[in-house]
Every structure is written in C-alpha cells, then in structure tokens.
C-alpha positions as protocol buffer text, in pm:
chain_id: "A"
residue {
  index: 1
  type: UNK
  ca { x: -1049 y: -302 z: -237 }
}
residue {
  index: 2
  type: UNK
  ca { x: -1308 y: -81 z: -377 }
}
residue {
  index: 3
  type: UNK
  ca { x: -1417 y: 49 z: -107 }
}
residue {
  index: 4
  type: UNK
  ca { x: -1057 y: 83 z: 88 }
}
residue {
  index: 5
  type: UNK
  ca { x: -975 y: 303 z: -250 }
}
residue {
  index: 6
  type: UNK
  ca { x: -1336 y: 545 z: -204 }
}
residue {
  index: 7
  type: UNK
  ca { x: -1236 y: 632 z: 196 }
}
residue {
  index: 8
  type: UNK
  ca { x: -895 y: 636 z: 132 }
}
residue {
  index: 9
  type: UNK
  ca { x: -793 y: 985 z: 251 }
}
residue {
  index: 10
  type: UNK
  ca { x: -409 y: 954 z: 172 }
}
residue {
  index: 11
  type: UNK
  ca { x: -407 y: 864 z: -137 }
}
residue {
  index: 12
  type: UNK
  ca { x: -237 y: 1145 z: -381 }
}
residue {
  index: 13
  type: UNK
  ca { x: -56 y: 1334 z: -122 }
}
residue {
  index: 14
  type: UNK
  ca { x: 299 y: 1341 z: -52 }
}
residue {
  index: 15
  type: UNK
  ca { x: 409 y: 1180 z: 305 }
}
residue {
  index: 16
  type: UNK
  ca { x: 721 y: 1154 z: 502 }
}
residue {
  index: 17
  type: UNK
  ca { x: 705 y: 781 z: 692 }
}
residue {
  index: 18
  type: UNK
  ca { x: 862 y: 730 z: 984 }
}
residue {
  index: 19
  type: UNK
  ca { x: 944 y: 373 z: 1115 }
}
residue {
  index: 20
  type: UNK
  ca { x: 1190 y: 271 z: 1399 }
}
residue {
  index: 21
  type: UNK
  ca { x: 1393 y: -77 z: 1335 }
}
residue {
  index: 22
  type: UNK
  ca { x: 1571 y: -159 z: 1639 }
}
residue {
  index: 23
  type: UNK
  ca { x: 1661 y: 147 z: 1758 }
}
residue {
  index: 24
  type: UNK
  ca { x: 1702 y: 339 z: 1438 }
}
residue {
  index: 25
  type: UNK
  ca { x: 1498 y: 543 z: 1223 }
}
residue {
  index: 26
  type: UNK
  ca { x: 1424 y: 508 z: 864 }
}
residue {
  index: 27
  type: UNK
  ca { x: 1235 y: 793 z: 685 }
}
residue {
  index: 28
  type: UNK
  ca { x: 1091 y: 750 z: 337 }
}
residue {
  index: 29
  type: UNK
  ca { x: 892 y: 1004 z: 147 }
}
residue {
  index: 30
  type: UNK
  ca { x: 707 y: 1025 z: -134 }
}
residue {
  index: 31
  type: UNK
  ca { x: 327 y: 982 z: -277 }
}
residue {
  index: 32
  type: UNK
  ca { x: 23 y: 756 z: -125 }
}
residue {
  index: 33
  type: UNK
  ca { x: -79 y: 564 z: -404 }
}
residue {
  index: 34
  type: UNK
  ca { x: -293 y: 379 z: -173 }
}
residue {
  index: 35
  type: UNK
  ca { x: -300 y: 20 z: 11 }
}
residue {
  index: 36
  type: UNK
  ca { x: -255 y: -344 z: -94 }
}
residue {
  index: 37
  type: UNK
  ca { x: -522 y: -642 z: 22 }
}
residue {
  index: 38
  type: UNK
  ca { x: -352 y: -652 z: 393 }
}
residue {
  index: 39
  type: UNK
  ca { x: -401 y: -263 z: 473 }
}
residue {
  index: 40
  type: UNK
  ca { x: -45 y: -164 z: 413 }
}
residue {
  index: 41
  type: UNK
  ca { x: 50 y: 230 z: 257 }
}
residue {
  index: 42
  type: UNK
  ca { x: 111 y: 142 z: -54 }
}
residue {
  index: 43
  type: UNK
  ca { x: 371 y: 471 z: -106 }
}
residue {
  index: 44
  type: UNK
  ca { x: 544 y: 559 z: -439 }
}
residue {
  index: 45
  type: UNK
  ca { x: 895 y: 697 z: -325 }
}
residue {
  index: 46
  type: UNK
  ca { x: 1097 y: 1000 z: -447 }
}
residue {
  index: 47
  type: UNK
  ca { x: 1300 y: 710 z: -669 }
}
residue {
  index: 48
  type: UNK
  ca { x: 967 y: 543 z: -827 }
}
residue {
  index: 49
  type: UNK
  ca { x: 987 y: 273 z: -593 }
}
residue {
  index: 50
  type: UNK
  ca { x: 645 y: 121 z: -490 }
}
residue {
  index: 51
  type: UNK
  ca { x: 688 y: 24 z: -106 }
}
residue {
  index: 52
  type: UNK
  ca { x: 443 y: -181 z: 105 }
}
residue {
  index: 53
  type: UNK
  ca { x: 444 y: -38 z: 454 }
}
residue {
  index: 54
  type: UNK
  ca { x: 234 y: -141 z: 750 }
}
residue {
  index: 55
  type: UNK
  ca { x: 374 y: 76 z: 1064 }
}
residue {
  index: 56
  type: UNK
  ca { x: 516 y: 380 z: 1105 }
}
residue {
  index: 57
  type: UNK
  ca { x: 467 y: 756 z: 1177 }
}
residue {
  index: 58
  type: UNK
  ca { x: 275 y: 895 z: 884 }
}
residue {
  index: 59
  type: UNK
  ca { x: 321 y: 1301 z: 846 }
}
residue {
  index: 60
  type: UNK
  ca { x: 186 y: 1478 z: 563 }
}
residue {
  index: 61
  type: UNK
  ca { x: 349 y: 1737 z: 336 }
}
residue {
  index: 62
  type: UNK
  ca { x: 312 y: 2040 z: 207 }
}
C-alpha cells in the first residue's frame, strides 16, 4: 500500500467519474483520496462520502 500511495498521481485532486450501468450514466465528483488493497479510486465525494470505485471514465478538474 505504501508504495501504491508514493506513485499515486491522483491522489489530492478533484475528479469527475464517469461509469455506465446498463445503459445509463452515473457521474460522481469529488477528491482522490487514493486506493484501497484491490486497486479501486478510493474518491471522497462533494457530500463526504468515501466511495470505492474500480471502472469508469476518470477526468480531472480544474
């Protein structure tokens, strides 16, 4: 995990996700806080919600 955290080059910057289920898009945004023991984006949204996700369309945010 150590070294997932020292090449993680998300990790503090504010994303939109993008990830189609079944035909419809769901978009959440918010900040990288980086990823859990599988690989997933860890992402802190708008809300304070931690979310775990593993696919999607990742665009950053300026």
């Amino acid at each position: 995990m150590e070294q997932f955290a020292m090449m993680d080059a998300l990790s503090g910057l504010r994303l939109r996700v993008t990830q189609d289920y079944n035909n419809e898009e769901k978009v959440v945004t918010g900040i990288a806080c980086g990823v859990d023991t599988h690989g997933c984006l860890q992402l802190r949204q708008d809300s304070g919600k931690i979310s775990t996700l593993f696919t999607g369309r990742i665009d950053v945010i300026y």
